[in-house]
Amino acid sequence: MLEALGVSLDAERVYKAMLAEPRVGVVQLADRLGFPTERVRDSLDELAKLSLLRPSYESPGGLRLVSPEVGLSHLLAEREAELLEQQRQIAASRAAVAAVVADYADLHPSRQHSDIEQLVGIDAVRSWIEERAHVGLAEVMTFSPGGAMSEQSLAAARPLDQEALARGTKMRSLYLDSVRNHPPTINYLRWLVEQGGQVRTTATLPLRMIIFDRKQALIPVNPEHSKTGAVVQRGPGMVAALCALFEQMWQTARPVGEERQRDDQGLTGQEQAVINLLAEGWTDDVIARKLGVSVRTSRRITAELTQRLGARSRFQAGARAVERGWIKQI
């Protein structure tokens, strides 16, 4: 009960025992409390430093008990003074932070007033995202087309996501179907759902994107090389179009935890995506990148589809896919 005043549990027990019997000695205190005598002496030293025990006038070298009215009230007053000083320092720090933020805004006016802001390099992008995570966001919508996440990315994302969800932010995230085959990533996404996030997967995603409160959208400068930097879009028309794109893809995606489904042609979403990408003329490397899988996996899926179509070449596979109605607009 007295720990908040800086009194340890041992010292508190010794002090209370002495309040009951002020003239009790070290040996008697040790017997009553079940303490070794050295433990009692350590507690007496602590009480003396806290001015709850003072030198005795009657017994030179001895100690006398200070009443709770005097001793504890003094400790309480000291603690209150410390708290007041801490509050003063916090207020001063808050004012200093506000001044720095104001100066920063003056130096970078485009951050607040421009409809378009360019962020150069991955560090600038991550810093911008961290800033958004520390403000009261109502909703965040994300496209994550990179496939399986690295341990470093998972470790960096967890505290930001946890903080946002704890603040009541509605989070909806779209990942590639391929992450379901990567245990660390799918385990993280299940954790995200347990924390209150909404997560779905789809075969392909057009680009990496994060939309904040339907007012700001972060998209890469180059979708093929997102590490080079990003653009923040604040124009109402552009943001509304990106929100519509997200909603369209969200409706056709599968929630995490839902089993893989096949369409009327017996195709999974990933297989359907490969058929469409082959019809568009993309190479194995590009198809693999869009699916978030290895080139080997991409070629395996292509070979399986070609075999199912009874084709001997990609060209013949494309023709037969059209005949069977497999070519669809995504």
Short mmCIF file of C-alpha atoms in Angstrom, two decimals:
data_model
loop_
_atom_site.label_atom_id
_atom_site.label_comp_id
_atom_site.label_asym_id
_atom_site.label_seq_id
_atom_site.Cartn_x
_atom_site.Cartn_y
_atom_site.Cartn_z
CA MET A 1 0.00 0.00 0.00
CA LEU A 2 2.93 2.37 0.66
CA GLU A 3 4.96 1.46 -2.44
CA ALA A 4 3.68 4.57 -4.23
CA LEU A 5 5.46 6.60 -1.54
CA GLY A 6 8.74 4.76 -2.11
CA VAL A 7 8.37 2.34 0.82
CA SER A 8 9.21 -1.28 -0.02
CA LEU A 9 6.95 -4.11 1.10
CA ASP A 10 9.51 -5.35 3.66
CA ALA A 11 9.98 -1.87 5.11
CA GLU A 12 6.21 -1.38 5.30
CA ARG A 13 5.76 -4.62 7.24
CA VAL A 14 8.54 -3.70 9.68
CA TYR A 15 7.12 -0.19 10.10
CA LYS A 16 3.62 -1.50 10.86
CA ALA A 17 5.03 -4.04 13.33
CA MET A 18 6.87 -1.22 15.12
CA LEU A 19 3.70 0.89 15.17
CA ALA A 20 2.03 -1.97 17.08
CA GLU A 21 5.01 -2.35 19.46
CA PRO A 22 7.28 0.73 19.32
CA ARG A 23 9.97 -0.65 21.66
CA VAL A 24 10.37 -4.07 20.04
CA GLY A 25 13.95 -5.01 19.07
CA VAL A 26 15.51 -6.41 15.89
CA VAL A 27 15.44 -10.03 17.09
CA GLN A 28 11.80 -9.78 18.16
CA LEU A 29 10.83 -8.17 14.87
CA ALA A 30 12.58 -10.97 12.98
CA ASP A 31 10.68 -13.59 15.00
CA ARG A 32 7.30 -11.89 14.53
CA LEU A 33 7.73 -11.36 10.78
CA GLY A 34 9.63 -14.56 9.95
CA PHE A 35 12.50 -12.49 8.55
CA PRO A 36 16.24 -13.08 8.92
CA THR A 37 17.70 -10.41 11.20
CA GLU A 38 19.72 -8.98 8.29
CA ARG A 39 16.50 -8.46 6.33
CA VAL A 40 15.03 -6.55 9.27
CA ARG A 41 18.15 -4.38 9.56
CA ASP A 42 17.98 -3.56 5.83
CA SER A 43 14.37 -2.49 6.29
CA LEU A 44 15.29 -0.34 9.30
CA ASP A 45 18.00 1.35 7.25
CA GLU A 46 15.43 2.07 4.53
CA LEU A 47 12.96 3.49 7.05
CA ALA A 48 15.68 5.70 8.48
CA LYS A 49 16.52 7.08 5.00
CA LEU A 50 12.83 7.85 4.52
CA SER A 51 12.74 9.67 7.88
CA LEU A 52 10.23 7.20 9.29
CA LEU A 53 12.81 6.34 11.95
CA ARG A 54 15.03 8.91 13.63
CA PRO A 55 17.90 8.78 16.17
CA SER A 56 16.74 8.11 19.70
CA TYR A 57 17.43 10.67 22.43
CA GLU A 58 17.03 8.09 25.17
CA SER A 59 19.16 5.32 23.63
CA PRO A 60 22.30 6.64 21.89
CA GLY A 61 22.85 4.72 18.66
CA GLY A 62 19.24 3.55 18.68
CA LEU A 63 16.25 4.64 16.60
CA ARG A 64 12.84 6.00 17.51
CA LEU A 65 9.65 5.59 15.51
CA VAL A 66 8.19 8.62 13.73
CA SER A 67 4.40 8.74 13.86
CA PRO A 68 2.49 8.19 10.58
CA GLU A 69 0.95 11.65 10.84
CA VAL A 70 4.40 13.20 10.55
CA GLY A 71 6.46 10.65 8.59
CA LEU A 72 3.94 9.47 5.99
CA SER A 73 2.47 12.93 5.50
CA HIS A 74 5.98 14.19 4.73
CA LEU A 75 6.51 11.39 2.16
CA LEU A 76 3.12 12.11 0.62
CA ALA A 77 3.96 15.81 0.29
CA GLU A 78 7.26 14.94 -1.40
CA ARG A 79 5.50 12.60 -3.82
CA GLU A 80 2.90 15.25 -4.67
CA ALA A 81 5.69 17.75 -5.33
CA GLU A 82 7.40 15.24 -7.65
CA LEU A 83 4.15 14.67 -9.57
CA LEU A 84 3.59 18.40 -9.94
CA GLU A 85 7.10 18.79 -11.32
CA GLN A 86 6.53 15.93 -13.76
CA GLN A 87 3.29 17.55 -14.92
CA ARG A 88 5.15 20.83 -15.40
CA GLN A 89 7.82 19.06 -17.47
CA ILE A 90 5.18 17.26 -19.57
CA ALA A 91 3.42 20.55 -20.25
CA ALA A 92 6.72 22.14 -21.26
CA SER A 93 7.55 19.15 -23.49
CA ARG A 94 4.12 19.33 -25.13
CA ALA A 95 4.69 22.99 -25.92
CA ALA A 96 8.14 22.21 -27.33
CA VAL A 97 6.73 19.43 -29.54
CA ALA A 98 4.00 21.75 -30.81
CA ALA A 99 6.64 24.35 -31.69
CA VAL A 100 8.74 21.79 -33.60
CA VAL A 101 5.68 20.52 -35.49
CA ALA A 102 4.73 24.11 -36.40
CA ASP A 103 8.26 24.86 -37.62
CA TYR A 104 8.28 21.64 -39.65
CA ALA A 105 4.95 22.52 -41.24
CA ASP A 106 6.30 25.96 -42.17
CA LEU A 107 9.34 24.38 -43.81
CA HIS A 108 7.22 21.82 -45.69
CA PRO A 109 3.96 23.60 -46.54
CA SER A 110 3.21 21.16 -49.37
CA ARG A 111 2.62 18.44 -46.78
CA GLN A 112 -0.60 20.16 -45.75
CA HIS A 113 -1.75 22.24 -48.70
CA SER A 114 -0.86 20.40 -51.91
CA ASP A 115 -3.16 17.82 -53.50
CA ILE A 116 -0.08 15.87 -54.55
CA GLU A 117 3.02 15.20 -52.46
CA GLN A 118 5.98 13.10 -53.55
CA LEU A 119 7.94 11.00 -51.05
CA VAL A 120 11.39 9.97 -52.24
CA GLY A 121 12.76 6.66 -50.96
CA ILE A 122 11.41 3.95 -48.70
CA ASP A 123 12.49 5.74 -45.50
CA ALA A 124 10.39 8.79 -46.37
CA VAL A 125 7.41 6.57 -47.15
CA ARG A 126 7.66 4.63 -43.87
CA SER A 127 8.08 7.84 -41.87
CA TRP A 128 4.96 9.27 -43.51
CA ILE A 129 2.97 6.11 -42.70
CA GLU A 130 4.18 6.18 -39.08
CA GLU A 131 2.97 9.77 -38.77
CA ARG A 132 -0.48 8.75 -39.98
CA ALA A 133 -0.55 5.82 -37.53
CA HIS A 134 -0.18 8.19 -34.59
CA VAL A 135 -3.21 10.34 -35.41
CA GLY A 136 -6.85 9.44 -34.89
CA LEU A 137 -7.76 7.62 -38.10
CA ALA A 138 -11.29 6.33 -38.63
CA GLU A 139 -10.58 4.02 -41.57
CA VAL A 140 -7.61 2.56 -43.45
CA MET A 141 -7.91 0.53 -46.69
CA THR A 142 -4.88 -1.28 -48.07
CA PHE A 143 -3.77 -3.15 -51.20
CA SER A 144 -0.73 -5.35 -50.39
CA PRO A 145 0.36 -7.02 -53.65
CA GLY A 146 3.83 -8.07 -52.56
CA GLY A 147 2.97 -11.66 -51.66
CA ALA A 148 4.59 -13.26 -48.62
CA MET A 149 5.90 -10.76 -46.06
CA SER A 150 9.42 -10.89 -44.66
CA GLU A 151 10.06 -11.24 -40.93
CA GLN A 152 11.29 -7.64 -40.90
CA SER A 153 8.10 -6.38 -42.53
CA LEU A 154 5.92 -8.39 -40.16
CA ALA A 155 7.79 -7.06 -37.13
CA ALA A 156 7.47 -3.47 -38.39
CA ALA A 157 3.76 -3.78 -39.23
CA ARG A 158 2.53 -5.43 -36.02
CA PRO A 159 2.94 -2.48 -33.58
CA LEU A 160 1.49 0.02 -36.08
CA ASP A 161 -1.53 -2.19 -36.80
CA GLN A 162 -2.05 -2.96 -33.12
CA GLU A 163 -1.95 0.73 -32.18
CA ALA A 164 -4.41 1.68 -34.92
CA LEU A 165 -6.87 -1.09 -34.01
CA ALA A 166 -6.62 -0.24 -30.32
CA ARG A 167 -7.69 3.31 -31.19
CA GLY A 168 -10.77 1.99 -32.97
CA THR A 169 -9.55 2.42 -36.54
CA LYS A 170 -11.49 0.34 -39.08
CA MET A 171 -8.87 -1.57 -41.07
CA ARG A 172 -9.57 -3.45 -44.30
CA SER A 173 -6.65 -5.10 -46.08
CA LEU A 174 -6.43 -6.99 -49.37
CA TYR A 175 -3.56 -9.46 -49.89
CA LEU A 176 -2.72 -11.94 -52.63
CA ASP A 177 -4.05 -15.52 -52.46
CA SER A 178 -0.44 -16.73 -52.50
CA VAL A 179 0.11 -15.58 -48.90
CA ARG A 180 -2.13 -18.44 -47.76
CA ASN A 181 0.80 -20.76 -48.53
CA HIS A 182 3.24 -18.77 -46.39
CA PRO A 183 2.71 -19.70 -42.69
CA PRO A 184 4.31 -16.57 -41.12
CA THR A 185 2.22 -14.22 -43.27
CA ILE A 186 -1.09 -16.07 -42.96
CA ASN A 187 -0.56 -16.42 -39.18
CA TYR A 188 -0.03 -12.67 -39.00
CA LEU A 189 -3.21 -12.02 -41.00
CA ARG A 190 -5.19 -14.33 -38.70
CA TRP A 191 -3.81 -12.37 -35.74
CA LEU A 192 -4.89 -9.16 -37.47
CA VAL A 193 -8.43 -10.53 -37.80
CA GLU A 194 -8.44 -11.57 -34.13
CA GLN A 195 -7.50 -8.00 -33.20
CA GLY A 196 -10.50 -6.63 -35.11
CA GLY A 197 -9.09 -6.06 -38.59
CA GLN A 198 -10.76 -7.28 -41.78
CA VAL A 199 -8.56 -9.18 -44.22
CA ARG A 200 -9.35 -10.75 -47.59
CA THR A 201 -7.25 -12.21 -50.39
CA THR A 202 -7.52 -12.15 -54.16
CA ALA A 203 -5.51 -13.56 -57.05
CA THR A 204 -3.95 -10.28 -58.24
CA LEU A 205 -3.88 -6.64 -57.20
CA PRO A 206 -3.26 -3.71 -59.56
CA LEU A 207 -0.85 -1.79 -57.33
CA ARG A 208 0.27 -1.17 -53.77
CA MET A 209 -1.99 1.38 -52.09
CA ILE A 210 -3.09 2.70 -48.70
CA ILE A 211 -6.14 4.98 -48.34
CA PHE A 212 -6.53 7.01 -45.14
CA ASP A 213 -10.02 8.15 -44.09
CA ARG A 214 -11.02 8.31 -47.78
CA LYS A 215 -9.11 11.62 -47.95
CA GLN A 216 -5.51 10.65 -48.70
CA ALA A 217 -4.16 7.81 -50.82
CA LEU A 218 -0.55 6.62 -50.84
CA ILE A 219 0.49 4.95 -54.10
CA PRO A 220 3.95 4.10 -55.50
CA VAL A 221 5.61 6.32 -58.07
CA ASN A 222 6.50 3.15 -59.99
CA PRO A 223 4.23 0.15 -59.26
CA GLU A 224 6.97 -2.22 -60.40
CA HIS A 225 9.54 -0.69 -58.03
CA SER A 226 7.70 0.63 -54.97
CA LYS A 227 10.92 1.20 -53.00
CA THR A 228 11.81 4.21 -55.16
CA GLY A 229 9.14 6.30 -53.47
CA ALA A 230 5.46 7.13 -53.42
CA VAL A 231 2.93 9.84 -54.15
CA VAL A 232 0.32 11.09 -51.70
CA GLN A 233 -2.91 11.91 -53.52
CA ARG A 234 -5.34 14.28 -51.79
CA GLY A 235 -7.44 15.35 -54.76
CA PRO A 236 -11.08 14.40 -54.02
CA GLY A 237 -11.68 13.01 -57.51
CA MET A 238 -8.60 10.79 -57.55
CA VAL A 239 -9.17 9.52 -54.00
CA ALA A 240 -12.82 8.75 -54.76
CA ALA A 241 -11.77 6.72 -57.83
CA LEU A 242 -9.23 4.74 -55.78
CA CYS A 243 -11.84 4.08 -53.09
CA ALA A 244 -14.21 2.75 -55.75
CA LEU A 245 -11.45 0.47 -57.06
CA PHE A 246 -10.85 -0.85 -53.56
CA GLU A 247 -14.55 -1.52 -52.94
CA GLN A 248 -14.90 -3.36 -56.27
CA MET A 249 -11.98 -5.68 -55.50
CA TRP A 250 -13.04 -6.11 -51.87
CA GLN A 251 -16.43 -7.50 -52.93
CA THR A 252 -14.89 -10.30 -55.00
CA ALA A 253 -12.09 -11.22 -52.58
CA ARG A 254 -12.20 -14.10 -50.08
CA PRO A 255 -12.02 -13.51 -46.30
CA VAL A 256 -9.06 -15.06 -44.50
CA GLY A 257 -10.23 -18.38 -43.08
CA GLU A 258 -12.58 -19.13 -45.96
CA GLU A 259 -11.68 -22.20 -48.02
CA ARG A 260 -10.55 -21.89 -51.63
CA GLN A 261 -13.43 -21.92 -54.08
CA ARG A 262 -13.68 -22.74 -57.79
CA ASP A 263 -15.90 -21.01 -60.30
CA ASP A 264 -18.31 -22.62 -62.77
CA GLN A 265 -15.37 -23.58 -65.00
CA GLY A 266 -13.60 -25.34 -62.10
CA LEU A 267 -10.95 -22.61 -61.85
CA THR A 268 -9.55 -21.07 -58.71
CA GLY A 269 -9.14 -17.30 -58.60
CA GLN A 270 -5.39 -17.73 -59.05
CA GLU A 271 -5.85 -20.00 -62.09
CA GLN A 272 -8.33 -17.56 -63.63
CA ALA A 273 -5.79 -14.76 -63.14
CA VAL A 274 -3.09 -16.78 -64.90
CA ILE A 275 -5.40 -17.41 -67.86
CA ASN A 276 -6.15 -13.69 -68.19
CA LEU A 277 -2.50 -12.70 -67.81
CA LEU A 278 -1.43 -15.24 -70.43
CA ALA A 279 -4.08 -13.85 -72.77
CA GLU A 280 -2.61 -10.37 -72.23
CA GLY A 281 0.80 -11.68 -73.27
CA TRP A 282 2.67 -11.36 -69.98
CA THR A 283 5.84 -13.39 -69.40
CA ASP A 284 6.31 -15.99 -66.67
CA ASP A 285 8.36 -13.50 -64.64
CA VAL A 286 5.66 -10.85 -64.72
CA ILE A 287 2.88 -13.35 -64.00
CA ALA A 288 4.84 -14.65 -61.01
CA ARG A 289 5.31 -11.12 -59.67
CA LYS A 290 1.63 -10.25 -60.08
CA LEU A 291 0.59 -13.44 -58.27
CA GLY A 292 3.21 -13.03 -55.57
CA VAL A 293 4.67 -16.49 -56.26
CA SER A 294 7.93 -17.87 -57.59
CA VAL A 295 8.52 -18.19 -61.34
CA ARG A 296 8.64 -21.96 -60.84
CA THR A 297 5.15 -21.92 -59.29
CA SER A 298 3.87 -19.68 -62.06
CA ARG A 299 5.17 -22.09 -64.71
CA ARG A 300 3.65 -25.06 -62.88
CA ILE A 301 0.21 -23.43 -62.85
CA THR A 302 0.54 -22.57 -66.54
CA ALA A 303 1.56 -26.14 -67.38
CA GLU A 304 -1.36 -27.60 -65.42
CA LEU A 305 -3.83 -25.31 -67.18
CA THR A 306 -2.35 -26.09 -70.59
CA GLN A 307 -2.72 -29.80 -69.85
CA ARG A 308 -6.33 -29.38 -68.70
CA LEU A 309 -7.10 -27.55 -71.94
CA GLY A 310 -5.46 -30.33 -73.96
CA ALA A 311 -3.18 -27.77 -75.60
CA ARG A 312 0.37 -28.14 -76.86
CA SER A 313 1.38 -24.47 -76.72
CA ARG A 314 0.43 -21.26 -75.01
CA PHE A 315 -1.15 -19.97 -78.20
CA GLN A 316 -3.30 -23.08 -78.50
CA ALA A 317 -4.12 -22.89 -74.79
CA GLY A 318 -5.31 -19.29 -75.26
CA ALA A 319 -7.53 -20.27 -78.19
CA ARG A 320 -9.12 -23.15 -76.31
CA ALA A 321 -9.58 -20.99 -73.19
CA VAL A 322 -11.58 -18.55 -75.31
CA GLU A 323 -13.65 -21.44 -76.72
CA ARG A 324 -14.47 -22.68 -73.23
CA GLY A 325 -15.31 -19.23 -71.92
CA TRP A 326 -12.32 -19.14 -69.57
CA ILE A 327 -11.14 -15.69 -70.65
CA LYS A 328 -12.87 -13.14 -68.46
CA GLN A 329 -12.38 -9.52 -67.62
CA ILE A 330 -11.13 -9.10 -64.03
#
